[in-house]
């Protein structure tokens, strides 16, 4: 009954809003003479977490799953179609994982009894996406101890077993040796596999079997997937937060993310299970592991590539409180704190320091310019505050200029949130990370959330947020238009409160069409394609039009926070000499708006960028990736006044040049 009443109330509110919209023109005032505060360069950024196969199988362009046989089941991802466990396999052969006890790593020993019958096939990450005429770089390590294996034949095969690319490696060494080759795909295929066969009979050892497209981001060998990085680059993000998220914490402390294990030679980075592997009953993914080919060095490099300030988040000695909640005792916290200090040295230290030298040896002599570091993710309660104090004291003692990001827990309200905010304010915390996964109605209703936050208190990082079309962590959530424009309405409130809010980011960032665990997500991809959701275009509109100085925009002296189903924020860009207005109409009817500018003279010709769709349930898809995407048009101002009709359900960005 309560749910029905709530639904009726929402419908009635929308209908009333539509009636009011049709019956009057809304007059708004913009004061361009006085800047309230500077917009931080970090205002709109990106949050990356390795969930939904966003790293291995996604951003990291490796095409082989379990390339070094290090999964808990060492042959997971590998098929032997002509091999039977209960047979001597005289007409084929068999592969056996061998553990090297010295460093607890595996390789694969292949016994070929009949070369015409044996094959070893890798399935990739829900298949491999290959494109016709594109080049692919193969590498592998082999030890041909007896010298009986004359050739290793590598083939790409399509879903019908047809060969669509081939190369041959001659394994000449009786010691471990790395071999490389390149071949070209003869057709486009989203579900290709890699097939390995041999010439000769006997035994050969294989390891680190790797396949990358040659065409990666910035053409880096064994690099990142170009189309996905391009989508990030196009947003002009102010920062990149990495590597998560809950992935930082681990279900236990033993499987937390440890940055030192993610750097150095790629083949020496130890594979481990991803914490999202079996987290949700609705989407079990037992083949979800981390190779750490995308590690902290690559995250820093990516931040630099896309012009984003790096924001790493580290474990504070607390495992995920939704899982074990395991704690490192305070007297045993030193290694965790040292990790933070060493990370700062790795990012910023000179080549005369141990960690700075390692960064330089990896190919980046110049410091990365780290300014921020996050302590913990979504932790709550006194245990977190106690550990935060230890980190804060140690970091500030050695690196007083590093800005520390603390957390207020997983929710935007409630006892954990209230406690954290109270205690962190006492500690003069610099930036507090707030998270909200709520309904579209919540986002529309909370555009004024920060209007009354203390301007002299801690700054806010809206570190994870996304409107949930059904409910939090529900697999039926969609990236629909109502969610996207509701987030835009809320974002005008974030921007209006730039005195308090310094960083914001949508979450999660990416999802594989065939291997996701959590929805909604900003960017969707499969093995060949990628697209930005409607939510992506909302984020991009704000990020590429953030300006440099905050201005006031008001109706009858009050900020626009949902009156007449309208939301607004205004900035000035001192570099481009523009005034930029963001207007969101959440009404089901178009609305007439008049905007009066004072304190400036305007060039009459302006630009309006509009994001709109008639149906609340509309969303972008692989079939129609730009169904909801920005459209640009021109308009004219007259005597520092603009009159516009805002479409129903629309996000609008107005840009006017100042004389």
XYZ file of C-alpha atoms in Angstrom:
659
model
C 0.000 0.000 0.000
C 2.807 2.432 0.924
C 4.554 1.674 -2.368
C 1.349 2.375 -4.327
C 0.864 5.676 -2.503
C 4.447 6.655 -3.246
C 4.022 5.819 -6.934
C 0.776 7.810 -7.131
C 2.481 10.765 -5.440
C 5.351 10.714 -7.964
C 2.922 10.530 -10.901
C 0.824 13.377 -9.488
C 3.971 15.470 -8.945
C 5.076 14.914 -12.528
C 1.619 15.812 -13.845
C 1.510 18.945 -11.690
C 4.978 19.872 -12.915
C 3.842 19.423 -16.493
C 0.801 21.646 -15.917
C 2.911 24.375 -14.322
C 5.466 24.116 -17.098
C 2.811 24.656 -19.726
C 1.239 27.560 -17.921
C 4.161 29.897 -17.315
C 7.644 30.995 -18.398
C 10.434 30.638 -15.858
C 12.632 33.689 -15.260
C 16.212 33.080 -14.131
C 19.005 35.475 -13.215
C 22.740 34.965 -13.665
C 25.251 37.225 -11.930
C 28.452 37.175 -13.963
C 30.120 39.983 -12.010
C 31.029 37.947 -8.943
C 32.682 34.543 -8.862
C 31.683 32.558 -5.776
C 34.655 30.181 -5.877
C 37.068 28.476 -8.222
C 35.973 25.243 -9.852
C 38.595 22.642 -8.982
C 40.283 20.989 -12.004
C 39.361 17.697 -10.317
C 35.636 18.510 -10.199
C 34.543 15.780 -12.625
C 36.654 12.651 -12.891
C 36.662 8.885 -13.302
C 36.417 5.974 -10.903
C 37.954 2.743 -12.199
C 37.376 -0.606 -10.559
C 38.159 -4.071 -11.882
C 34.545 -5.226 -11.744
C 32.535 -6.494 -14.720
C 35.786 -7.717 -16.391
C 36.871 -4.092 -16.718
C 40.631 -4.840 -16.575
C 41.490 -8.353 -17.794
C 39.096 -8.936 -20.674
C 38.440 -5.203 -20.962
C 40.756 -2.198 -20.686
C 43.866 -4.402 -20.572
C 44.032 -5.673 -24.144
C 45.404 -9.158 -23.419
C 43.270 -11.694 -25.328
C 44.424 -14.911 -23.613
C 42.659 -15.910 -20.424
C 44.924 -17.570 -17.832
C 47.990 -16.976 -19.988
C 50.440 -18.260 -17.375
C 48.351 -21.118 -15.916
C 48.068 -19.375 -12.538
C 44.315 -19.609 -11.911
C 43.211 -21.748 -8.953
C 42.361 -24.369 -11.578
C 45.529 -24.031 -13.697
C 43.928 -25.153 -16.962
C 40.795 -23.007 -16.644
C 40.222 -21.239 -19.950
C 42.093 -23.948 -21.871
C 40.426 -26.774 -23.787
C 41.885 -30.045 -25.098
C 39.116 -31.272 -27.411
C 40.774 -34.602 -28.279
C 42.055 -35.434 -24.803
C 40.312 -37.593 -22.208
C 41.267 -37.593 -18.558
C 40.737 -41.368 -18.269
C 42.825 -42.245 -21.340
C 46.494 -42.566 -22.261
C 45.607 -40.347 -25.251
C 47.882 -42.221 -27.646
C 46.111 -40.561 -30.594
C 46.495 -37.035 -29.200
C 48.283 -35.886 -26.073
C 47.723 -34.042 -22.806
C 48.690 -30.935 -20.868
C 49.648 -30.965 -17.199
C 50.240 -27.932 -14.994
C 53.582 -28.080 -13.192
C 54.230 -26.013 -10.080
C 57.610 -24.402 -9.517
C 57.796 -24.603 -5.740
C 60.589 -22.027 -5.475
C 58.293 -19.154 -6.415
C 54.894 -20.859 -6.322
C 54.236 -20.361 -10.034
C 53.021 -22.754 -12.706
C 53.888 -23.661 -16.244
C 52.241 -26.149 -18.611
C 53.937 -29.378 -19.698
C 52.499 -30.706 -22.942
C 52.977 -34.357 -23.967
C 52.331 -34.820 -27.683
C 51.741 -38.458 -28.580
C 50.221 -37.795 -31.982
C 50.646 -34.322 -33.441
C 47.766 -34.780 -35.889
C 45.347 -35.421 -33.044
C 46.384 -33.027 -30.273
C 45.228 -29.413 -29.839
C 45.318 -26.917 -26.992
C 42.722 -24.138 -27.306
C 42.261 -20.924 -25.306
C 38.714 -19.554 -25.156
C 39.667 -15.954 -24.377
C 37.444 -13.669 -22.340
C 34.049 -14.889 -23.556
C 35.806 -15.333 -26.886
C 38.356 -13.094 -28.593
C 37.433 -10.095 -30.712
C 39.541 -9.986 -33.864
C 39.188 -7.658 -36.834
C 39.869 -8.394 -40.466
C 43.291 -7.168 -41.641
C 44.317 -6.204 -38.104
C 47.698 -7.386 -36.834
C 48.120 -9.380 -33.613
C 51.288 -9.850 -31.577
C 51.909 -13.259 -30.077
C 54.492 -14.141 -27.464
C 55.150 -17.239 -25.411
C 57.849 -18.893 -23.346
C 58.900 -22.407 -24.301
C 61.394 -25.006 -23.151
C 61.987 -27.751 -25.741
C 64.177 -29.953 -23.567
C 64.343 -32.991 -25.839
C 64.313 -30.965 -29.048
C 61.656 -33.243 -30.580
C 59.002 -30.561 -31.097
C 59.885 -28.944 -34.410
C 57.119 -26.351 -34.679
C 54.418 -24.675 -32.602
C 51.506 -23.747 -34.880
C 49.344 -20.888 -33.597
C 45.950 -20.308 -35.203
C 42.988 -18.063 -34.652
C 39.789 -20.004 -35.297
C 36.228 -18.759 -35.627
C 33.118 -20.294 -34.076
C 32.993 -22.847 -36.902
C 36.642 -23.916 -36.363
C 37.722 -22.142 -39.543
C 41.289 -20.788 -39.437
C 41.249 -16.975 -39.648
C 44.890 -16.242 -38.829
C 48.045 -18.289 -38.413
C 51.716 -18.173 -37.485
C 54.463 -20.652 -36.674
C 57.120 -20.622 -33.978
C 60.219 -22.849 -34.106
C 61.226 -23.668 -30.503
C 65.013 -23.891 -30.801
C 66.123 -23.781 -27.178
C 66.413 -26.467 -24.517
C 66.225 -23.670 -21.925
C 63.335 -21.269 -21.252
C 63.188 -18.733 -24.083
C 60.647 -16.115 -25.123
C 59.434 -16.316 -28.729
C 57.444 -13.651 -30.562
C 55.536 -13.512 -33.815
C 52.897 -11.438 -35.563
C 50.024 -12.441 -37.801
C 47.018 -10.862 -39.492
C 43.372 -11.842 -39.062
C 41.583 -12.700 -42.306
C 38.070 -11.985 -41.024
C 36.252 -10.168 -38.237
C 35.064 -12.434 -35.435
C 33.816 -11.595 -31.943
C 34.098 -15.117 -30.525
C 37.406 -16.324 -31.917
C 39.666 -18.734 -30.033
C 43.393 -19.437 -30.128
C 44.378 -22.949 -31.197
C 47.847 -24.392 -30.593
C 49.077 -27.523 -32.378
C 52.524 -29.003 -32.822
C 54.809 -30.691 -35.309
C 56.694 -33.609 -33.786
C 56.079 -35.838 -30.787
C 57.444 -35.632 -27.271
C 57.389 -33.061 -24.470
C 57.450 -29.262 -24.489
C 56.958 -26.792 -21.633
C 54.947 -23.620 -22.230
C 54.287 -20.474 -20.175
C 53.137 -16.844 -20.557
C 51.186 -17.439 -23.777
C 50.047 -13.939 -24.724
C 48.172 -12.290 -27.586
C 47.618 -8.547 -28.032
C 46.320 -6.417 -30.882
C 49.107 -4.335 -32.373
C 46.744 -1.343 -32.452
C 46.644 -0.397 -28.765
C 46.317 2.973 -27.045
C 49.348 5.073 -28.053
C 50.608 1.939 -29.862
C 52.177 0.668 -26.657
C 53.277 -2.925 -26.886
C 51.036 -5.141 -24.758
C 49.013 -2.059 -23.881
C 45.439 -0.922 -23.375
C 42.379 -1.300 -25.557
C 42.270 1.765 -27.759
C 38.515 2.343 -28.064
C 37.963 2.157 -24.313
C 40.744 4.591 -23.453
C 39.450 6.950 -26.158
C 36.071 7.116 -24.417
C 37.861 8.097 -21.199
C 40.137 10.614 -22.916
C 37.166 12.286 -24.605
C 35.685 13.114 -21.201
C 38.671 15.289 -20.245
C 38.517 13.891 -16.707
C 40.002 15.821 -13.813
C 41.212 12.718 -11.982
C 41.378 8.932 -12.182
C 40.650 6.994 -9.006
C 42.082 3.462 -8.964
C 42.097 0.483 -8.437
C 38.645 0.605 -6.746
C 36.395 0.337 -4.788
C 35.798 -2.783 -2.846
C 38.614 -4.461 -4.769
C 41.033 -2.486 -2.586
C 39.846 -4.230 0.577
C 39.678 -7.916 -0.317
C 37.278 -10.355 1.266
C 40.175 -11.135 3.598
C 43.328 -9.144 4.178
C 45.341 -11.831 2.367
C 43.496 -11.150 -0.901
C 43.438 -7.358 -0.641
C 44.926 -5.372 -3.515
C 48.673 -4.948 -2.863
C 50.130 -2.371 -5.232
C 53.713 -3.601 -4.887
C 52.675 -6.916 -6.446
C 51.243 -5.068 -9.463
C 54.477 -3.442 -10.676
C 57.790 -4.591 -12.134
C 58.087 -7.170 -14.914
C 54.629 -8.233 -16.044
C 55.453 -11.934 -16.055
C 56.568 -11.710 -12.411
C 53.263 -10.246 -11.219
C 51.398 -12.927 -9.307
C 47.882 -13.735 -10.539
C 45.148 -13.803 -7.902
C 41.409 -14.273 -7.772
C 39.247 -11.199 -8.294
C 37.063 -10.441 -5.277
C 34.023 -10.140 -7.600
C 34.613 -13.760 -8.683
C 31.706 -15.222 -6.678
C 30.402 -12.159 -4.865
C 26.892 -12.223 -6.326
C 24.619 -15.242 -6.665
C 23.036 -13.681 -9.736
C 26.327 -13.674 -11.651
C 28.900 -16.216 -10.576
C 32.145 -15.753 -12.520
C 34.630 -18.356 -11.260
C 36.953 -17.499 -14.156
C 37.439 -13.899 -12.959
C 41.075 -13.373 -11.919
C 43.595 -10.526 -11.922
C 46.813 -10.865 -13.911
C 47.881 -7.356 -12.814
C 49.128 -6.658 -16.330
C 47.187 -3.480 -15.625
C 48.937 -2.474 -12.408
C 49.756 0.701 -10.522
C 52.442 1.806 -12.978
C 49.941 1.461 -15.837
C 47.265 3.298 -13.833
C 49.637 6.229 -13.268
C 50.594 6.153 -16.939
C 46.929 6.091 -17.994
C 46.177 9.046 -15.709
C 48.951 10.996 -17.388
C 47.769 9.976 -20.863
C 44.231 11.258 -20.358
C 45.233 14.402 -18.458
C 43.833 13.201 -15.134
C 45.254 13.624 -11.639
C 46.007 10.160 -10.201
C 44.063 9.202 -7.069
C 45.160 5.806 -5.710
C 43.217 4.182 -2.870
C 45.002 1.829 -0.453
C 43.961 -0.729 2.141
C 43.859 0.620 5.683
C 44.197 -2.832 7.237
C 40.480 -3.653 7.111
C 39.004 -6.350 4.874
C 35.581 -5.700 3.360
C 33.076 -5.362 6.184
C 30.386 -6.916 3.986
C 32.580 -10.053 3.907
C 34.933 -11.074 6.747
C 35.621 -7.620 8.196
C 39.065 -8.932 9.146
C 41.240 -6.378 10.941
C 44.981 -5.869 11.073
C 45.670 -5.091 14.756
C 46.820 -1.532 15.340
C 50.190 -2.775 16.558
C 50.611 -4.644 13.233
C 49.597 -1.770 10.981
C 53.128 -0.678 10.059
C 53.353 -2.659 6.767
C 50.091 -1.101 5.554
C 51.285 2.401 6.431
C 54.658 1.705 4.816
C 52.837 0.717 1.620
C 51.317 4.196 1.523
C 54.651 5.940 2.138
C 56.402 3.788 -0.447
C 53.677 4.470 -3.002
C 54.231 8.206 -2.649
C 57.946 7.624 -3.196
C 57.217 5.406 -6.213
C 55.050 8.135 -7.752
C 57.039 11.216 -6.782
C 60.511 10.138 -5.666
C 63.704 10.966 -7.524
C 65.782 8.299 -9.211
C 68.015 8.412 -6.124
C 65.271 6.756 -4.064
C 64.591 3.023 -4.148
C 61.002 3.267 -5.358
C 61.672 6.235 -7.603
C 64.446 4.223 -9.277
C 62.054 1.341 -9.890
C 59.578 3.730 -11.548
C 62.397 5.069 -13.695
C 63.581 1.577 -14.588
C 60.048 0.768 -15.724
C 60.257 3.619 -18.221
C 59.152 6.804 -16.446
C 62.115 8.777 -15.033
C 59.962 11.844 -14.447
C 57.783 11.744 -11.277
C 54.067 11.215 -11.789
C 53.157 14.195 -9.596
C 50.920 12.431 -7.069
C 48.883 14.890 -4.986
C 46.198 12.698 -3.413
C 46.081 9.353 -1.637
C 43.012 7.549 -0.301
C 43.045 5.631 2.976
C 40.531 2.772 2.892
C 37.331 2.343 0.920
C 33.808 2.433 2.386
C 35.030 1.351 5.830
C 32.983 2.368 8.816
C 32.969 2.555 12.599
C 35.587 3.259 15.291
C 37.987 0.682 13.824
C 38.290 2.775 10.679
C 38.793 6.054 12.526
C 41.508 4.476 14.704
C 43.393 3.275 11.627
C 42.876 6.491 9.698
C 44.577 8.405 12.518
C 47.687 6.223 12.235
C 47.894 6.733 8.459
C 47.249 10.453 8.692
C 50.006 10.971 11.271
C 52.614 9.009 9.304
C 51.799 10.459 5.868
C 51.703 14.062 7.041
C 54.958 13.645 8.975
C 56.855 12.641 5.840
C 54.756 14.183 3.059
C 52.855 17.180 4.500
C 51.621 18.336 1.079
C 49.915 15.075 0.130
C 46.134 15.413 0.429
C 44.510 12.471 2.201
C 41.071 11.219 1.177
C 39.101 9.566 3.979
C 35.736 7.791 3.785
C 32.274 8.095 5.308
C 31.172 4.502 4.652
C 28.944 2.982 1.971
C 25.821 5.135 2.466
C 24.952 8.851 2.342
C 23.123 8.746 5.672
C 22.526 6.567 8.739
C 24.521 5.891 11.886
C 27.764 4.852 10.163
C 27.722 7.964 7.996
C 26.868 10.265 10.907
C 29.607 8.790 13.082
C 32.263 9.046 10.383
C 31.408 12.639 9.505
C 31.437 13.641 13.168
C 34.808 12.036 13.882
C 36.500 13.090 10.644
C 35.475 16.694 11.180
C 37.091 16.573 14.635
C 40.288 15.357 12.947
C 40.178 18.191 10.394
C 40.031 15.663 7.576
C 40.816 17.241 4.223
C 38.510 15.364 1.843
C 35.747 12.903 2.752
C 34.512 10.358 0.229
C 30.703 9.961 0.110
C 28.888 7.223 -1.832
C 25.285 6.994 -2.976
C 23.566 4.291 -5.004
C 19.979 5.453 -4.811
C 16.790 5.793 -6.835
C 16.379 8.468 -9.543
C 13.874 10.182 -7.244
C 16.523 10.402 -4.502
C 18.942 12.112 -6.871
C 16.312 14.643 -7.977
C 15.325 15.244 -4.365
C 18.886 15.793 -3.131
C 20.142 18.499 -5.485
C 20.356 20.791 -2.443
C 22.245 18.210 -0.340
C 25.390 20.344 -0.009
C 23.764 23.766 0.180
C 24.145 23.843 3.959
C 27.439 21.973 4.366
C 30.047 23.903 6.353
C 32.165 25.914 3.907
C 35.088 25.756 6.348
C 34.814 22.029 7.000
C 36.226 19.067 5.068
C 35.845 19.070 1.302
C 33.703 16.382 -0.295
C 34.558 13.717 -2.843
C 31.358 12.299 -4.339
C 33.390 9.198 -5.085
C 30.778 6.670 -6.165
C 27.267 7.384 -7.333
C 24.736 6.119 -9.836
C 20.946 6.149 -9.945
C 19.553 2.632 -9.563
C 16.493 2.049 -11.762
C 15.262 -0.835 -9.572
C 17.286 -0.986 -6.361
C 20.877 -1.126 -5.162
C 23.005 -4.047 -6.443
C 20.037 -5.362 -8.426
C 20.920 -7.194 -11.663
C 17.812 -5.723 -13.319
C 19.065 -2.133 -13.047
C 19.227 -0.354 -16.395
C 21.166 2.622 -17.746
C 17.905 4.301 -18.653
C 17.269 7.932 -19.442
C 15.437 8.686 -16.192
C 18.510 7.614 -14.232
C 20.797 9.715 -16.419
C 18.860 12.999 -16.296
C 18.227 12.519 -12.558
C 21.989 12.272 -12.053
C 22.365 15.450 -14.118
C 19.877 17.224 -11.846
C 21.944 16.144 -8.837
C 25.182 17.176 -10.536
C 23.973 20.760 -10.864
C 23.852 20.672 -7.053
C 27.395 19.314 -6.906
C 28.608 22.079 -9.189
C 26.637 24.811 -7.375
C 28.427 23.722 -4.200
C 31.960 23.749 -5.613
C 33.032 25.541 -2.417
C 32.553 22.186 -0.703
C 32.526 19.544 -3.435
C 35.957 19.179 -5.042
C 35.783 15.789 -6.795
C 32.960 13.667 -8.237
C 32.778 10.385 -10.162
C 30.147 7.970 -11.441
C 30.544 4.268 -10.640
C 31.158 1.650 -11.866
C 32.948 2.774 -14.996
C 32.898 -0.261 -17.336
C 31.102 -3.548 -17.983
C 31.572 -6.434 -20.413
C 28.320 -7.346 -22.137
C 28.843 -11.066 -21.450
C 30.632 -10.931 -18.100
C 29.187 -8.233 -15.840
C 28.348 -8.546 -12.143
C 26.906 -5.095 -11.364
C 24.616 -2.706 -13.195
C 24.204 0.099 -14.152
C 27.600 1.024 -15.641
C 28.828 4.065 -17.530
C 30.536 2.348 -20.474
C 29.532 -0.979 -22.030
C 31.723 -3.094 -24.266
C 31.968 -6.490 -25.890
C 34.955 -8.058 -27.604
C 34.704 -5.743 -30.633
C 32.582 -2.719 -29.739
C 32.083 -0.183 -26.989
C 29.640 2.631 -26.319
C 28.847 5.274 -23.764
C 25.534 5.021 -21.936
C 23.242 8.023 -21.554
C 24.906 8.422 -18.151
C 28.286 8.661 -19.914
C 27.075 11.563 -22.035
C 25.746 13.352 -18.954
C 29.147 12.984 -17.292
C 30.935 14.091 -20.442
C 28.763 17.205 -20.828
C 29.578 18.306 -17.294
C 33.263 17.363 -17.441
C 33.991 19.078 -20.762
C 32.118 22.217 -19.685
C 33.214 22.634 -16.061
C 34.576 26.167 -16.401
C 36.918 27.874 -13.960
C 34.682 30.003 -11.702
C 31.302 29.365 -10.089
C 28.507 31.890 -10.696
C 25.035 32.223 -9.196
C 21.929 31.314 -11.148
C 18.645 31.810 -9.355
C 14.892 32.139 -9.563
C 13.545 34.894 -7.342
C 16.841 34.903 -5.477
C 16.863 31.159 -4.741
C 18.900 28.416 -6.425
C 17.022 26.158 -8.827
C 16.853 22.788 -7.059
C 13.700 21.255 -8.512
C 11.174 24.083 -8.541
C 9.017 23.589 -11.642
C 11.071 20.386 -12.182
C 14.059 22.519 -13.175
C 17.655 22.354 -11.954
C 20.495 24.723 -12.834
C 24.105 25.704 -12.269
C 26.308 28.352 -13.873
C 30.042 28.825 -14.350
C 32.428 31.130 -16.132
C 35.393 29.877 -18.132
C 38.135 32.488 -17.864
C 40.197 30.726 -20.536
C 37.560 30.629 -23.271
C 35.795 33.795 -22.017
C 32.461 31.977 -21.858
C 29.524 31.722 -19.506
C 28.249 28.149 -19.314
C 24.786 27.355 -17.984
C 23.582 23.826 -17.226
C 19.795 23.418 -17.183
C 17.974 20.150 -16.518
C 14.264 19.817 -17.211
C 12.874 16.702 -15.491
C 9.292 17.523 -16.457
C 7.328 15.518 -19.028
C 6.580 18.799 -20.848
C 8.752 21.380 -22.557
C 9.391 24.540 -20.535
C 9.930 28.151 -21.563
C 12.871 29.753 -19.784
C 14.173 33.326 -19.810
C 17.686 33.986 -18.500
C 18.794 37.494 -17.581
C 22.542 38.188 -17.353
C 24.010 40.992 -15.335
C 27.594 42.078 -14.829
C 28.725 41.242 -18.345
C 28.205 41.984 -22.025
C 27.504 39.023 -24.283
C 28.183 38.250 -27.910
C 24.659 37.476 -29.255
C 25.501 34.157 -30.899
C 25.367 31.261 -28.456
C 25.502 27.471 -28.551
C 23.173 25.012 -26.830
C 24.036 21.327 -26.416
C 21.020 19.171 -25.618
C 20.694 15.610 -24.400
C 17.098 14.374 -24.488
C 14.833 11.419 -25.140
C 11.043 11.127 -24.955
C 10.849 7.869 -22.974
C 12.105 7.450 -19.411
C 13.129 3.857 -20.229
C 15.185 4.707 -23.333
C 18.827 3.677 -23.271
C 21.808 3.308 -25.560
C 22.620 -0.172 -26.852
C 25.129 -1.927 -29.108
C 22.505 -1.790 -31.848
C 21.855 1.931 -31.280
C 24.866 3.257 -29.327
C 24.046 6.951 -29.786
C 20.290 6.825 -29.360
C 20.723 9.316 -26.514
C 23.658 11.572 -27.365
C 24.306 15.334 -27.443
C 22.934 17.508 -30.236
C 24.298 21.005 -30.795
C 22.385 24.045 -32.051
C 22.785 27.821 -32.222
C 20.698 30.505 -30.536
C 20.830 34.281 -30.125
C 20.772 36.406 -27.023
C 19.297 39.895 -27.043
C 20.440 42.625 -24.690
C 21.974 40.113 -22.247
C 18.793 38.046 -22.195
C 18.186 34.532 -23.540
C 14.801 32.940 -24.196
C 14.660 29.178 -24.736
C 12.237 26.295 -24.783
C 13.774 23.355 -22.926
C 12.571 19.976 -24.219
C 10.873 17.567 -21.846
C 13.278 15.262 -20.022
C 16.370 17.135 -21.148
C 19.862 18.105 -20.072
C 21.003 21.361 -21.659
C 24.326 23.186 -21.716
C 24.267 26.825 -22.877
C 27.518 28.523 -23.886
C 27.779 32.266 -24.441
C 30.880 34.269 -25.253
C 31.568 37.394 -23.205
C 32.668 40.588 -24.923
